[in-house]
Coordinates of C-alpha atoms in Angstrom, one line a residue:
Chain A
M110 CA -14.6 -16.6 -4.4
R111 CA -11.7 -15.0 -3.0
S112 CA -9.6 -16.8 -1.1
M113 CA -8.9 -15.7 2.3
A114 CA -5.8 -14.6 4.3
Y115 CA -4.2 -16.5 6.8
I116 CA -5.6 -14.3 9.7
Q117 CA -8.9 -12.4 10.0
L118 CA -8.5 -8.4 9.0
N119 CA -10.7 -5.3 10.2
N120 CA -10.9 -4.8 6.7
Q121 CA -11.7 -6.3 3.3
L122 CA -8.6 -4.6 1.2
P123 CA -6.0 -6.9 -0.8
G124 CA -2.2 -7.6 -0.3
I125 CA -0.4 -5.3 1.6
T126 CA -3.0 -2.1 2.1
G127 CA -5.2 -4.6 4.1
L128 CA -2.2 -5.4 6.3
L129 CA -1.3 -2.4 6.9
E130 CA -4.8 -1.1 7.5
N131 CA -5.3 -3.8 9.8
R132 CA -2.2 -3.0 12.2
P133 CA -1.3 0.9 12.2
D134 CA 1.2 0.0 15.2
T135 CA 3.6 -1.6 12.5
G136 CA 1.5 -0.3 9.6
D137 CA 2.6 3.4 10.1
P138 CA 6.3 3.0 10.2
I139 CA 6.5 0.5 7.5
R140 CA 4.5 3.2 5.6
A141 CA 6.9 6.3 6.6
L142 CA 9.7 4.6 5.8
T143 CA 8.8 3.6 2.4
Q144 CA 7.7 7.1 1.9
I145 CA 11.0 8.4 2.7
L146 CA 12.9 5.9 0.3
L147 CA 10.7 5.8 -2.5
R148 CA 9.3 9.5 -2.4
G149 CA 11.8 11.4 -0.3
P150 CA 14.6 14.0 -1.8
N151 CA 17.0 11.7 -3.5
T152 CA 19.1 11.9 -6.9
L153 CA 17.6 8.3 -7.7
T154 CA 14.0 9.1 -9.7
E155 CA 10.9 7.4 -8.4
L156 CA 10.9 5.4 -11.0
E157 CA 14.6 4.2 -10.6
R158 CA 13.7 3.5 -7.0
E159 CA 10.3 1.9 -8.0
L160 CA 12.7 -0.1 -10.4
I161 CA 14.4 -1.5 -7.7
A162 CA 11.2 -2.5 -5.6
T163 CA 10.0 -4.2 -8.6
L164 CA 12.8 -6.2 -9.4
V165 CA 13.4 -7.8 -5.4
S166 CA 9.4 -8.4 -6.0
Y167 CA 10.0 -10.3 -8.9
K168 CA 12.5 -12.1 -7.7
N169 CA 11.0 -13.0 -4.5
Q170 CA 8.0 -14.0 -7.0
C171 CA 5.3 -11.9 -4.7
R172 CA 2.9 -11.8 -7.3
F173 CA 1.0 -8.6 -5.6
C174 CA 3.6 -6.6 -5.0
T175 CA 5.5 -7.3 -8.6
S176 CA 1.8 -6.1 -9.9
A177 CA 1.5 -3.1 -7.7
H178 CA 5.3 -1.7 -8.2
A179 CA 5.2 -2.8 -12.0
A180 CA 2.1 -0.7 -12.7
T181 CA 4.0 2.1 -10.6
V182 CA 6.6 2.1 -13.0
I183 CA 4.5 2.2 -16.0
A184 CA 2.5 4.8 -14.6
L185 CA 5.7 6.8 -14.1
G186 CA 6.8 6.1 -17.8
G187 CA 8.2 2.9 -17.7
S188 CA 7.0 0.1 -19.9
A189 CA 5.9 -3.5 -19.8
E190 CA 9.7 -4.1 -22.3
L191 CA 11.6 -2.1 -20.0
L192 CA 10.3 -4.4 -16.8
N193 CA 11.0 -7.4 -19.0
Q194 CA 14.7 -6.3 -19.9
V195 CA 15.3 -5.7 -16.0
Y196 CA 13.9 -9.1 -15.2
N197 CA 15.5 -10.9 -17.6
D198 CA 18.4 -9.4 -19.6
L199 CA 19.5 -6.6 -17.0
D200 CA 23.1 -5.8 -19.5
N201 CA 20.8 -4.4 -22.5
A202 CA 18.0 -3.2 -20.2
A203 CA 17.0 1.0 -21.3
V204 CA 18.4 2.1 -17.7
S205 CA 22.0 3.8 -17.1
D206 CA 24.8 1.9 -16.5
K207 CA 24.8 3.2 -12.8
M208 CA 21.0 1.9 -12.5
K209 CA 22.1 -1.6 -13.9
A210 CA 24.8 -1.8 -11.1
L211 CA 22.7 -1.0 -8.7
L212 CA 19.8 -3.1 -10.0
V213 CA 22.7 -6.0 -9.4
I214 CA 23.4 -4.8 -5.9
A215 CA 19.7 -5.0 -5.2
G216 CA 19.4 -8.6 -6.7
K217 CA 22.3 -9.7 -4.7
V218 CA 20.6 -8.5 -1.5
Q219 CA 17.2 -9.9 -2.5
Q220 CA 19.6 -13.4 -1.9
L221 CA 21.1 -12.4 1.0
G222 CA 23.1 -9.2 2.8
T223 CA 26.6 -11.3 2.7
A224 CA 25.9 -12.2 -1.2
V225 CA 26.7 -8.4 -1.7
T226 CA 30.4 -7.8 -3.0
P227 CA 33.0 -4.9 -2.6
E228 CA 33.0 -5.5 -6.3
N229 CA 29.7 -5.0 -6.7
V230 CA 29.8 -1.9 -5.0
A231 CA 33.1 -0.6 -6.6
A232 CA 31.3 -1.2 -10.4
A233 CA 28.3 0.8 -8.9
K234 CA 30.6 3.4 -7.5
A235 CA 32.6 3.1 -10.9
Q236 CA 29.4 4.5 -13.0
G237 CA 29.1 7.6 -10.7
A238 CA 26.6 6.0 -8.0
S239 CA 26.9 7.9 -4.7
D240 CA 27.3 6.3 -1.4
K241 CA 23.5 7.3 -0.5
E242 CA 23.0 5.7 -3.7
I243 CA 24.1 2.4 -2.7
H244 CA 22.6 2.6 0.9
D245 CA 19.3 3.7 -0.5
T246 CA 19.2 0.9 -3.0
V247 CA 20.6 -2.0 -0.3
L248 CA 17.7 -0.6 2.0
I249 CA 14.7 -0.2 -0.4
A250 CA 15.8 -4.0 -1.6
A251 CA 15.8 -5.1 1.9
L252 CA 12.5 -3.2 2.7
F253 CA 11.1 -5.4 0.1
C254 CA 12.2 -8.5 1.3
L255 CA 10.6 -7.9 3.8
Y256 CA 7.1 -6.7 2.4
N257 CA 7.2 -9.4 -0.2
R258 CA 7.1 -12.3 2.8
Y259 CA 4.8 -10.1 4.9
V260 CA 2.3 -10.5 2.3
D261 CA 2.6 -13.9 0.9
G262 CA 3.7 -15.1 4.7
L263 CA -0.1 -14.3 5.6
G264 CA -1.5 -15.4 2.5
T265 CA -3.2 -11.9 1.6
Y266 CA -5.9 -11.8 -1.5
R267 CA -4.0 -11.0 -4.9
P268 CA -6.9 -9.2 -7.2
E269 CA -6.4 -10.3 -10.8
D270 CA -8.2 -7.5 -12.2
P271 CA -5.5 -5.1 -13.8
A272 CA -7.7 -2.1 -13.3
Y273 CA -6.7 -2.7 -9.7
Y274 CA -3.3 -2.1 -9.8
E275 CA -4.1 1.0 -12.0
K276 CA -5.8 2.6 -9.2
L277 CA -3.1 1.2 -6.6
A278 CA -0.4 2.8 -8.7
S279 CA -2.3 6.3 -9.0
R280 CA -2.5 6.6 -5.4
L281 CA 1.1 5.4 -4.7
I282 CA 2.1 8.4 -7.3
T283 CA -0.2 10.9 -6.7
V284 CA -0.5 10.5 -2.4
G285 CA 2.5 8.4 -1.9
Y286 CA 2.7 5.7 0.5
T287 CA 1.5 7.5 3.8
R288 CA -2.1 7.1 4.8
P289 CA -4.3 9.1 2.8
R290 CA -6.1 11.2 5.6
E291 CA -9.8 10.0 4.4
G292 CA -8.6 6.4 4.5
I293 CA -8.1 3.7 1.9
T294 CA -11.9 3.5 0.9
V295 CA -12.5 6.6 -1.1
T296 CA -9.8 5.4 -3.8
G297 CA -12.0 2.5 -4.9
E298 CA -9.6 0.3 -4.1
A299 CA -11.9 -1.6 -1.5
S300 CA -14.4 -2.7 -4.1
F301 CA -11.6 -5.1 -5.5
H302 CA -12.4 -7.9 -3.5
Chain B
M113 CA 35.3 -1.8 6.2
A114 CA 31.6 -0.8 5.7
H115 CA 31.4 -0.6 1.7
I116 CA 30.6 3.0 2.1
N117 CA 31.8 5.8 4.3
L118 CA 29.5 5.9 7.3
H119 CA 31.7 8.7 8.9
N120 CA 31.3 6.6 12.3
D121 CA 32.8 3.4 13.9
L122 CA 29.6 2.6 15.4
P123 CA 29.1 -1.3 14.8
G124 CA 26.4 -3.2 12.8
I125 CA 22.5 -1.4 12.6
R126 CA 24.0 1.1 14.8
G127 CA 26.6 2.7 11.9
L128 CA 23.9 2.7 9.5
M129 CA 21.2 4.5 12.0
E130 CA 23.8 7.3 12.7
Y131 CA 24.6 7.3 8.8
S132 CA 20.8 7.7 8.1
P133 CA 19.1 8.7 11.0
E134 CA 15.8 9.6 8.8
T135 CA 15.5 5.7 8.1
A136 CA 16.8 5.0 11.2
R137 CA 13.3 6.4 13.0
P138 CA 11.2 4.1 11.5
L139 CA 13.1 1.3 11.7
N140 CA 13.6 1.4 15.3
D141 CA 9.4 2.6 15.6
L142 CA 9.0 -0.7 13.9
A143 CA 11.7 -3.0 16.0
E144 CA 10.1 -1.3 19.3
A145 CA 6.2 -2.0 18.3
L146 CA 7.2 -5.6 17.2
L147 CA 9.8 -6.7 20.1
R148 CA 8.7 -5.0 23.1
A149 CA 5.3 -3.5 23.1
D150 CA 2.6 -5.1 24.9
N151 CA 2.3 -8.5 23.4
S152 CA 0.8 -11.9 24.7
L153 CA 4.3 -13.3 23.1
S154 CA 6.8 -11.9 25.8
R155 CA 9.9 -10.0 25.1
G156 CA 12.1 -12.9 25.3
E157 CA 9.8 -15.0 23.0
R158 CA 10.1 -12.4 20.3
E159 CA 13.5 -11.8 20.5
L160 CA 14.2 -15.7 20.2
I161 CA 12.4 -15.2 16.8
A162 CA 14.3 -12.8 15.9
T163 CA 17.3 -14.3 17.0
Y164 CA 16.6 -17.3 15.1
V165 CA 15.6 -15.8 11.6
S166 CA 18.9 -13.8 12.0
S167 CA 21.0 -17.1 12.4
L168 CA 19.0 -19.0 9.4
N169 CA 20.3 -15.4 7.1
D170 CA 23.5 -15.9 8.6
C171 CA 23.7 -12.4 10.3
F172 CA 26.3 -12.2 12.8
F173 CA 25.7 -9.1 14.4
C174 CA 22.0 -9.7 14.7
Q175 CA 22.0 -12.9 15.8
N176 CA 24.3 -12.1 18.8
V177 CA 22.3 -8.7 19.7
H178 CA 19.3 -10.4 19.6
G179 CA 20.4 -13.4 21.1
A180 CA 21.6 -11.8 24.1
I181 CA 18.8 -10.2 24.6
A182 CA 16.6 -13.1 24.4
G183 CA 19.3 -14.7 27.1
H184 CA 18.5 -11.8 29.0
Y185 CA 14.9 -12.1 29.4
L186 CA 14.7 -16.0 29.1
N187 CA 17.1 -16.1 31.4
C188 CA 19.5 -18.7 29.8
D189 CA 22.8 -18.2 28.6
I190 CA 24.5 -18.2 25.2
P191 CA 24.4 -21.9 24.7
A192 CA 21.2 -22.2 25.2
I193 CA 20.3 -19.9 22.6
D194 CA 22.6 -21.4 20.4
A195 CA 21.0 -24.9 20.9
V196 CA 17.5 -23.3 19.9
K197 CA 19.1 -22.0 16.7
Q198 CA 20.2 -25.6 16.0
D199 CA 17.8 -27.8 16.8
Y200 CA 14.5 -25.7 18.3
L201 CA 12.2 -29.0 18.2
S202 CA 14.4 -30.5 20.7
A203 CA 14.9 -27.4 22.9
P204 CA 13.1 -26.8 26.1
L205 CA 10.3 -24.9 24.5
S206 CA 6.9 -24.7 24.6
A207 CA 4.7 -26.2 21.5
K208 CA 3.2 -23.1 20.8
M209 CA 7.1 -21.2 20.4
K210 CA 8.5 -24.4 18.4
A211 CA 5.4 -24.2 15.9
L212 CA 5.8 -20.0 15.7
L213 CA 9.4 -20.8 15.1
G214 CA 8.6 -23.3 12.2
I215 CA 6.4 -20.3 10.7
A216 CA 9.7 -18.1 11.3
A217 CA 11.5 -20.5 9.3
L218 CA 9.1 -20.4 6.4
V219 CA 9.1 -16.5 6.1
Q220 CA 12.7 -17.0 6.1
K221 CA 12.9 -19.0 2.9
G222 CA 10.1 -17.4 1.3
G223 CA 6.7 -15.6 1.8
K224 CA 5.1 -18.3 -0.5
Q225 CA 6.9 -21.5 1.7
V226 CA 4.3 -20.4 4.8
T227 CA 1.6 -23.2 4.3
T228 CA -2.3 -23.3 5.6
A229 CA -0.7 -26.8 7.8
A230 CA 1.9 -24.5 9.4
I231 CA -0.4 -21.7 10.8
T232 CA -3.3 -24.7 11.4
A233 CA -0.1 -26.1 13.5
A234 CA 0.3 -22.8 15.3
T235 CA -3.5 -22.4 15.8
E236 CA -3.8 -26.1 17.4
A237 CA -0.8 -25.4 19.9
G238 CA -2.5 -22.4 21.1
A239 CA -1.3 -19.7 18.9
T240 CA -3.7 -16.8 18.3
E241 CA -4.3 -14.8 14.8
K242 CA -2.2 -11.9 16.4
E243 CA 0.6 -14.0 17.7
I244 CA 1.0 -16.0 14.2
H245 CA 0.7 -12.4 12.6
D246 CA 3.3 -10.8 14.5
T247 CA 5.7 -14.0 14.1
V248 CA 5.5 -13.5 10.2
L249 CA 6.0 -9.7 10.5
I250 CA 8.8 -10.4 13.1
A251 CA 11.1 -13.0 10.8
A252 CA 10.1 -10.6 7.6
A253 CA 11.5 -7.7 9.1
F254 CA 14.6 -9.4 10.2
C255 CA 15.1 -10.4 6.6
M256 CA 15.0 -6.8 6.1
Y257 CA 17.4 -5.7 8.7
N258 CA 19.8 -8.6 8.2
R259 CA 19.7 -7.6 5.0
Y260 CA 20.8 -4.0 5.6
V261 CA 23.3 -4.7 8.3
D262 CA 25.2 -7.3 6.1
G263 CA 24.3 -5.7 2.5
M264 CA 26.2 -2.8 3.8
A265 CA 29.0 -5.1 5.1
T266 CA 29.0 -3.2 8.5
W267 CA 31.9 -4.3 11.1
A268 CA 30.6 -6.6 14.1
P269 CA 32.7 -7.2 17.4
Q270 CA 33.7 -10.6 17.2
N271 CA 33.8 -11.2 20.9
R272 CA 30.4 -12.8 21.4
Q273 CA 30.4 -11.7 25.3
F274 CA 30.7 -7.9 24.1
Y275 CA 26.9 -8.8 23.3
V276 CA 25.7 -10.1 26.7
D277 CA 27.3 -7.3 28.3
R278 CA 25.4 -4.9 26.8
A279 CA 22.2 -7.2 26.8
P280 CA 20.4 -5.8 30.2
Q281 CA 21.2 -2.3 28.9
R282 CA 20.0 -2.9 25.0
A283 CA 16.6 -4.5 27.0
A284 CA 16.3 -1.7 29.6
E285 CA 16.4 1.3 26.8
G286 CA 14.4 -0.2 24.3
Y287 CA 14.5 0.7 20.4
A288 CA 12.6 4.0 20.0
D289 CA 14.4 6.6 22.1
Y290 CA 18.2 5.2 22.9
D291 CA 21.6 7.0 22.5
L292 CA 23.3 5.3 19.5
H293 CA 26.7 6.3 21.3
K294 CA 26.4 4.5 24.9

């Protein structure tokens, strides 16, 4: 028996997908922002940007978002080991020094905006991070502080089956974050409820 | 000084929006949908939720912008808005608004902090499911906006009257289509 979200949705889709489908008035700008930040032209790779999203979701203890973006990281060529390093041992993680510095900034943003210090930013710049990369890191981290609270604050349903997250990751890689023209249900994600 | 060169001297999120117009568009569209579109919560009530969350996140710019706009809509002065931030349970607000501000405060701490008891309390005070949804998403959205504004170390006018003076214009122009330089 699935647990119910705190409010009645117009669909049976899990996690954020159900919320975005339920309210296109707010869902569409959230999707558009995510598409630009995570899939738009950028000197940070999609894998690097998904790592930022995953780390913030992990720190916010949002199991749905962490599972979804971890699966996306892995589908983009990352690994469970890489994720474990980023969560628990960033200094020794198999990412560039620039990414380590950007992930430190993302972790600060997760705490609070004012937690980001000039030293954190200077360290990222010293490793070659551009102004836009720093900007996008801060905004991706901030966006996931929205997502994680939205998903858990309304008590949405989280599938346990890893196959759900593999399907979701596949859509996030091939279609991206904009709504599929045919709707979500064609991907088979709706069967996980 | 902001953490990066924004190539403009606009304060707070306006400087960021001038720097990054592509992301500004959906950020503004979301604010318009949440704070200004038709809703059984008044614009003043929704701005109050935004103000309260911004104060909990210690974001000076956002709490003063939205506090002044809330005061404009609710026809109250800044000390009255400050009183809500300090102790909303003692403020002259409806039981429903107090329950919704309680949910917003939980969202600010973390999504998992929201309990079925908090939802039930809001429902029993007359809140609809849409009002509960919008409260959660306004609170979550300001956990984003506040982090964006402070995470980039944007500057903010320190004179609080600055925000009060601009509130009527900000309320009239809305978030979706306005001139960043006016």
